[in-house]
Tab-separated table of C-alpha atoms in Angstrom:
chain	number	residue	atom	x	y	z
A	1	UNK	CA	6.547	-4.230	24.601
A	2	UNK	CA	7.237	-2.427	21.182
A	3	UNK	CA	4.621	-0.516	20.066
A	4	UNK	CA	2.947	-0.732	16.465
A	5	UNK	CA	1.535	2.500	14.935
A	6	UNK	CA	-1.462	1.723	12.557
A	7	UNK	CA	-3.092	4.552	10.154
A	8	UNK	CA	-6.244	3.352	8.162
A	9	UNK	CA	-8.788	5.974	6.841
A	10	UNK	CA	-10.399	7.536	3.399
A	11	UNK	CA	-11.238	3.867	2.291
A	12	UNK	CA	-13.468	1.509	3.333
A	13	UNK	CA	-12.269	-1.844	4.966
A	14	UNK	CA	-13.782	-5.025	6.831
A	15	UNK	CA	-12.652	-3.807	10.661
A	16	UNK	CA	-13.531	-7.033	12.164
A	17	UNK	CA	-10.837	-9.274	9.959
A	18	UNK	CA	-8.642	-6.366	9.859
A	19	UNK	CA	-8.730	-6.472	13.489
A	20	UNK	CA	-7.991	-9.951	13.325
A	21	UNK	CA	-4.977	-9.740	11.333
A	22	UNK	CA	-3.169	-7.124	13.627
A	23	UNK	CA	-3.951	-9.138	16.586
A	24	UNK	CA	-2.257	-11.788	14.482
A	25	UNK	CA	1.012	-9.994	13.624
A	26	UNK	CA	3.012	-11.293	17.778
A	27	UNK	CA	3.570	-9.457	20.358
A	28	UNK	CA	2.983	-5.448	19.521
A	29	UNK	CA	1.474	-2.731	21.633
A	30	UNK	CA	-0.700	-1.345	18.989
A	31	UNK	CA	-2.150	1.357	18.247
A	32	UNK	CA	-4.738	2.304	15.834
A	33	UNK	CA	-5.344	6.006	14.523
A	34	UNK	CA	-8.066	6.160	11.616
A	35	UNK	CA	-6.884	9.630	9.867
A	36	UNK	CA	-7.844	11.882	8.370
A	37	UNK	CA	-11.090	12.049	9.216
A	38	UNK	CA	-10.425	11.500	13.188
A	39	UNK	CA	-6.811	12.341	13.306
A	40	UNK	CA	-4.174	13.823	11.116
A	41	UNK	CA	-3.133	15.892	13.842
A	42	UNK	CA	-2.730	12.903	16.507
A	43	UNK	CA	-1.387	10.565	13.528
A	44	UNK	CA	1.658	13.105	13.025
A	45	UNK	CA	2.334	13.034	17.085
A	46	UNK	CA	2.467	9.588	17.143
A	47	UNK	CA	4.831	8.663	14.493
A	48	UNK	CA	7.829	9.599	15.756
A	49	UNK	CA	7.014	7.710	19.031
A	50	UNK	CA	5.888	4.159	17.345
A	51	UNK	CA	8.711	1.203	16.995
A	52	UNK	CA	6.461	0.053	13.665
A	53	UNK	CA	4.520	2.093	11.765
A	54	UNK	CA	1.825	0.134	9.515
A	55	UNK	CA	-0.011	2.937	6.195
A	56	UNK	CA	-3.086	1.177	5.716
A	57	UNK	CA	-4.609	4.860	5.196
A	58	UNK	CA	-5.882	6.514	1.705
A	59	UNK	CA	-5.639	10.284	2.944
A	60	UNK	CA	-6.306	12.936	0.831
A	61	UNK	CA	-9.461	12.672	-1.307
A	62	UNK	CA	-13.181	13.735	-0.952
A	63	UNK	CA	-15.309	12.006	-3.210
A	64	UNK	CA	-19.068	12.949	-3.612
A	65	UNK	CA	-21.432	12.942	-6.307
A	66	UNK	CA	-19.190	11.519	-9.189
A	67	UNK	CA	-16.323	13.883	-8.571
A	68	UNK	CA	-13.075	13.574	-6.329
A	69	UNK	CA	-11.438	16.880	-4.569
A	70	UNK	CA	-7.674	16.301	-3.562
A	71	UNK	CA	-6.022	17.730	-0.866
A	72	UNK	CA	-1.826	17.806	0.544
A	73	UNK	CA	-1.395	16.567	4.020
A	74	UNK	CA	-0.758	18.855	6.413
A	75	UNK	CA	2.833	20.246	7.192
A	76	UNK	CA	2.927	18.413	10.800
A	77	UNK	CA	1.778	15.255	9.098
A	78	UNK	CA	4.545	15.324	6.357
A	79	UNK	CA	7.515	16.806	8.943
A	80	UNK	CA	6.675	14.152	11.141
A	81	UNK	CA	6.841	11.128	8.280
A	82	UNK	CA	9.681	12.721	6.327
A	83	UNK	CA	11.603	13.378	10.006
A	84	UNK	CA	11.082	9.622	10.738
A	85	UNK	CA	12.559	8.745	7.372
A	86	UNK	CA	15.390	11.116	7.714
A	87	UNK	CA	16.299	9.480	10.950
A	88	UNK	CA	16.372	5.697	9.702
A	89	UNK	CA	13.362	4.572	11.032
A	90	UNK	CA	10.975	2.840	8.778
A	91	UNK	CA	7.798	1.570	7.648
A	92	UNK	CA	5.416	-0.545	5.737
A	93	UNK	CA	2.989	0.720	3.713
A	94	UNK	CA	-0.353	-1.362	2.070
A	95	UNK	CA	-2.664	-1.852	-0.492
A	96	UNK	CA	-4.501	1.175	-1.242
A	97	UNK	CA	-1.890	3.730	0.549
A	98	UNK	CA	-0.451	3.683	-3.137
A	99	UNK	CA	-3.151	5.892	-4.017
A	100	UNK	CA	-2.859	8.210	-0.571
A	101	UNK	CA	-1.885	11.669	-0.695
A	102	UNK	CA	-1.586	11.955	-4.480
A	103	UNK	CA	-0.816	15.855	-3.935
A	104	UNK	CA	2.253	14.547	-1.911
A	105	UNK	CA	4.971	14.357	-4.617
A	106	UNK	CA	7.685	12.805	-2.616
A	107	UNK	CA	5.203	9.950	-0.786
A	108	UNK	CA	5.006	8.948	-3.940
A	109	UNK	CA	8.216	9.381	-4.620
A	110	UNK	CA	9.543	6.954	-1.466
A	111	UNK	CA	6.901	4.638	-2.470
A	112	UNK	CA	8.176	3.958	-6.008
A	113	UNK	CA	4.751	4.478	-7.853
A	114	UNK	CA	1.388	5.793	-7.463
A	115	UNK	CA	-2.049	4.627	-8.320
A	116	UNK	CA	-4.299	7.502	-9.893
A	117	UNK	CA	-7.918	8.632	-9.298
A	118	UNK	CA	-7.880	10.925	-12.532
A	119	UNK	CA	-6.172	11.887	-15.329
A	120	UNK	CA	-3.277	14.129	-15.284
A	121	UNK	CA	0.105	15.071	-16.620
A	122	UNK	CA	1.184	12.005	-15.398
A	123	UNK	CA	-1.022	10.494	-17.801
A	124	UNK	CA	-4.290	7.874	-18.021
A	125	UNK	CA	-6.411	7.030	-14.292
A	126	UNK	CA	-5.179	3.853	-13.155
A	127	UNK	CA	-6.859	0.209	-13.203
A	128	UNK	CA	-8.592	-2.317	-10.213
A	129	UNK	CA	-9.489	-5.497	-10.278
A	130	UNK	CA	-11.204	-7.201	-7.478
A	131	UNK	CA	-10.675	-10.983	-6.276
A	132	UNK	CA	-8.470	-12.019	-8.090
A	133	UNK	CA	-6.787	-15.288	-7.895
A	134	UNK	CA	-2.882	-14.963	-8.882
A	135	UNK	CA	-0.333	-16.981	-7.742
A	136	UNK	CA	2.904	-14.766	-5.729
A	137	UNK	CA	6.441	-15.585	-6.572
A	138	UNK	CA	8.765	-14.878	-4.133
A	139	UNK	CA	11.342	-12.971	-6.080
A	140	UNK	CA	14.439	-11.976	-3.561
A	141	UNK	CA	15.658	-13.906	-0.500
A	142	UNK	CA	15.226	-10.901	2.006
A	143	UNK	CA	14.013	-10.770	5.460
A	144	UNK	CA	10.506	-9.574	4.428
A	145	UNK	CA	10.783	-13.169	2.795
A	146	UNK	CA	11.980	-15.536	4.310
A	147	UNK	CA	10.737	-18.927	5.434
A	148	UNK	CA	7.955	-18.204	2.434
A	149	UNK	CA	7.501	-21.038	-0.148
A	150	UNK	CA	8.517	-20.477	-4.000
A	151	UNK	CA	5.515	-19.531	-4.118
A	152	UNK	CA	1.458	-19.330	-2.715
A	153	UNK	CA	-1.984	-18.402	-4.046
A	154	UNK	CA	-3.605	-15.025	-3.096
A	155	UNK	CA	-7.046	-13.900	-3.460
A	156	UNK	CA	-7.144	-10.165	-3.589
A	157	UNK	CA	-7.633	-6.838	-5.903
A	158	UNK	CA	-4.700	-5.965	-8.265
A	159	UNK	CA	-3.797	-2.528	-9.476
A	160	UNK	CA	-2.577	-1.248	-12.622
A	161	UNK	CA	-0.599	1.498	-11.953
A	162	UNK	CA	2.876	3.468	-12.707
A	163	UNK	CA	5.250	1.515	-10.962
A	164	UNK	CA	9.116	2.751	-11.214
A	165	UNK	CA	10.743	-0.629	-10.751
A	166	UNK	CA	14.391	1.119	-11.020
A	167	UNK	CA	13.124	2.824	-7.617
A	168	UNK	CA	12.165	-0.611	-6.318
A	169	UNK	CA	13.890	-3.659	-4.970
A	170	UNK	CA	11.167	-6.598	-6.178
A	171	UNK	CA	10.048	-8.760	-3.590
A	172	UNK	CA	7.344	-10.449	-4.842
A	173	UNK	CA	5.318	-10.626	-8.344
A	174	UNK	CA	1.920	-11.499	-9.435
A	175	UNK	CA	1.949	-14.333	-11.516
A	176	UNK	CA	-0.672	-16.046	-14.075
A	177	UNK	CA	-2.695	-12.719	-14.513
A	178	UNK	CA	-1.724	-10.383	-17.277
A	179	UNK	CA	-1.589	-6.637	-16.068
A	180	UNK	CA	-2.787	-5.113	-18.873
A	181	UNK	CA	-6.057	-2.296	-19.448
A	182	UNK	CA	-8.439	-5.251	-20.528
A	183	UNK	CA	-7.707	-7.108	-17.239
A	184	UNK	CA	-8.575	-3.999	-15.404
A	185	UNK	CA	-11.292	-1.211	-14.802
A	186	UNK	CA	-10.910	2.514	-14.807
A	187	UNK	CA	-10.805	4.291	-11.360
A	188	UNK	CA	-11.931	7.450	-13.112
A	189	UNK	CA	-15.047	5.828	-14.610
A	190	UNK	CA	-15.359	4.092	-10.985
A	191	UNK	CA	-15.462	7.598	-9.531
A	192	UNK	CA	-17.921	8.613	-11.718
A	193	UNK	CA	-20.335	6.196	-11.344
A	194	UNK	CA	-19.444	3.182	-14.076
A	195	UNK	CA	-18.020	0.370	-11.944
A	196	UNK	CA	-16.655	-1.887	-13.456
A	197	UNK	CA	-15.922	-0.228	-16.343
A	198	UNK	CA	-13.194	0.304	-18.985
A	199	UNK	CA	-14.739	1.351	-22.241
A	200	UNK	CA	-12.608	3.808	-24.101
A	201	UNK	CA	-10.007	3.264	-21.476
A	202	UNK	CA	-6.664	2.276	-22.849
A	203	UNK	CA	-3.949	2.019	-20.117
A	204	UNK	CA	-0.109	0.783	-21.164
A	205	UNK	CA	0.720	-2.960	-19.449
A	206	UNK	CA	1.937	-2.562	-16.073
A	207	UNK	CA	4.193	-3.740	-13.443
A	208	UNK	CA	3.341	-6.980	-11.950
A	209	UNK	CA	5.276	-6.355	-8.805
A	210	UNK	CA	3.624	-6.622	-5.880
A	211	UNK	CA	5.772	-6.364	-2.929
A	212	UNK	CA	8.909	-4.460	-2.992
A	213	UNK	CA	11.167	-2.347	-1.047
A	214	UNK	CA	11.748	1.231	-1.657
A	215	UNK	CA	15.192	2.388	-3.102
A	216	UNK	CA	14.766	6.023	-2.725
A	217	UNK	CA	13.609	6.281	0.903
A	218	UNK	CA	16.348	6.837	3.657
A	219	UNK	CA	14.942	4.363	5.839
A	220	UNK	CA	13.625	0.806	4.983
A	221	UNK	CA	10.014	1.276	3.421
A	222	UNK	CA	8.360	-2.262	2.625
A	223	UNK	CA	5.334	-1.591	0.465
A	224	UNK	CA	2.983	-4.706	0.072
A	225	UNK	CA	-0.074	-4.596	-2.554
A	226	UNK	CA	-1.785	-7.191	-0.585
A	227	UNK	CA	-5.105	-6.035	1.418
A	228	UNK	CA	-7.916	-5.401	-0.113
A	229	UNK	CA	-10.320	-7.402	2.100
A	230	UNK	CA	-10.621	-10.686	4.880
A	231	UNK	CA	-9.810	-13.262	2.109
A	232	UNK	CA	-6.484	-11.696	1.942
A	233	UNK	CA	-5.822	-10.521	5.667
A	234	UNK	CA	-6.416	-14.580	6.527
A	235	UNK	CA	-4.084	-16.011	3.810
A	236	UNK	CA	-1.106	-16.975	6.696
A	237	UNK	CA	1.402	-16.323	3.980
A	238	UNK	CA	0.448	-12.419	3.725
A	239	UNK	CA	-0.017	-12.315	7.793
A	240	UNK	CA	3.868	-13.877	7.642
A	241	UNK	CA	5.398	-11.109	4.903
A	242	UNK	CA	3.230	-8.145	6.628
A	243	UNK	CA	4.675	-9.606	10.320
A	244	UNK	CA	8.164	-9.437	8.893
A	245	UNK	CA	8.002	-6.562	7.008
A	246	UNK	CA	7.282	-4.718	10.081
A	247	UNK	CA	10.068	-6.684	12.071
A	248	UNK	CA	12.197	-5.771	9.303
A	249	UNK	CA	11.452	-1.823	8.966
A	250	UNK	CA	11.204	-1.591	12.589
A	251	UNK	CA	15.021	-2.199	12.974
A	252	UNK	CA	15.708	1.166	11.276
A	253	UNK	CA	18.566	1.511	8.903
A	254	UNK	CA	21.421	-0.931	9.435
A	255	UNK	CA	24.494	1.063	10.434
């Protein structure tokens, strides 16, 4: 049986629907490492042995008391992923691991954008949004999409984030929901205790892509915005493009 490598870990998630969806994704030997906080070191052993590897993880922060500390992975962690990469194999990364490892340039950098905690010289925090209802246009006839309709309603949180779309193949987009700062709230604020806040904020419109595959990487990376909670991991037309994404960037890099 092929085995399917999960990482979750630094953000909260309903375990009892996410368990549901993996047991929903066919017939993988899975296993599930929550990281960092039980195993960064074990994570890094095990992904050069997985056939899939699923990055449902936000790794890297500590947040306490209004303020968020960042932190690199370590080297085993990031020889391990960037070996893995280097050798063909891919992966698929979701929903919040856009905002892991933001002291990880070239994560980010594979990924094709970044959501942001704080401000920095990259510029403004980035924006969330939380259940909302868009509708997702299938954009490219590619494995990770095929046998999806035109197009099918999702239920989920949004980001608005830099996304390089020149680094990006586009998948799918977010349609009927304009992804611009007055649609969204400020992560910083969030950190510091305002939810649901964006006073003052002023973010510039964003991409409205929200699954795509990487350009940049070496090996087929599928990263897929959808995730945030059990309304989304139920919606059979996200459990179909995260099943064959992971078909599709377990095959490696066609020869």
């Amino acid at each position: 049986m092929r085995s399917l490598l999960v990482l979750s870990g630094g953000h909260p998630y309903d375990e009892g629907p996410f368990a549901e969806l993996l047991a929903a994704l066919g017939d993988w030997n899975i296993t599930h490492l929550v990281h960092p906080e039980g195993g960064e070191a074990d994570a890094a052993e095990a992904i050069g042995a997985a056939d899939a590897l699923l990055f449902y993880d936000m790794a890297g922060y500590t947040f306490g008391e209004g303020t968020v500390a960042m932190r690199p992975p370590s080297a085993a962690f990031r020889e391990a992923v960037t070996a893995r990469f280097a050798a063909g194999r891919g992966a698929v990364a979701m929903h919040h691991a856009l905002a892991g490892w933001t002291l990880w340039p070239e994560w980010h950098d594979w990924l094709g954008g970044q959501f942001h905690y704080q401000p920095g010289p990259h510029g403004l925090d980035s924006g969330y949004r939380h259940d909302i209802i868009y509708e997702a246009q299938v954009v490219a006839d590619h494995p990770v999409t095929r046998g999806l309709p035109a197009s099918f309603p999702v239920t989920d949180e949004l980001y608005l984030c830099p996304v390089d779309e020149n680094a990006l193949t586009p998948l799918i987009r977010a349609e009927g929901f304009a992804f611009t700062a007055d649609n969204f709230y400020s992560a910083a604020q969030a950190v510091a205790g305002a939810m649901f806040s964006n006073a003052g904020w002023e973010h510039p419109p964003g991409s409205n892509c929200v699954a795509w595959e990487s350009r940049t990487c070496p090996a087929p990376l599928v990263y897929l915005q959808f995730g945030d909670g059990p309304a989304t991991y139920a919606n059979p037309h996200v459990r179909q493009v995260l099943g064959q994404a992971l078909e599709y960037t377990s095959r490696g890099t066609p020869e």
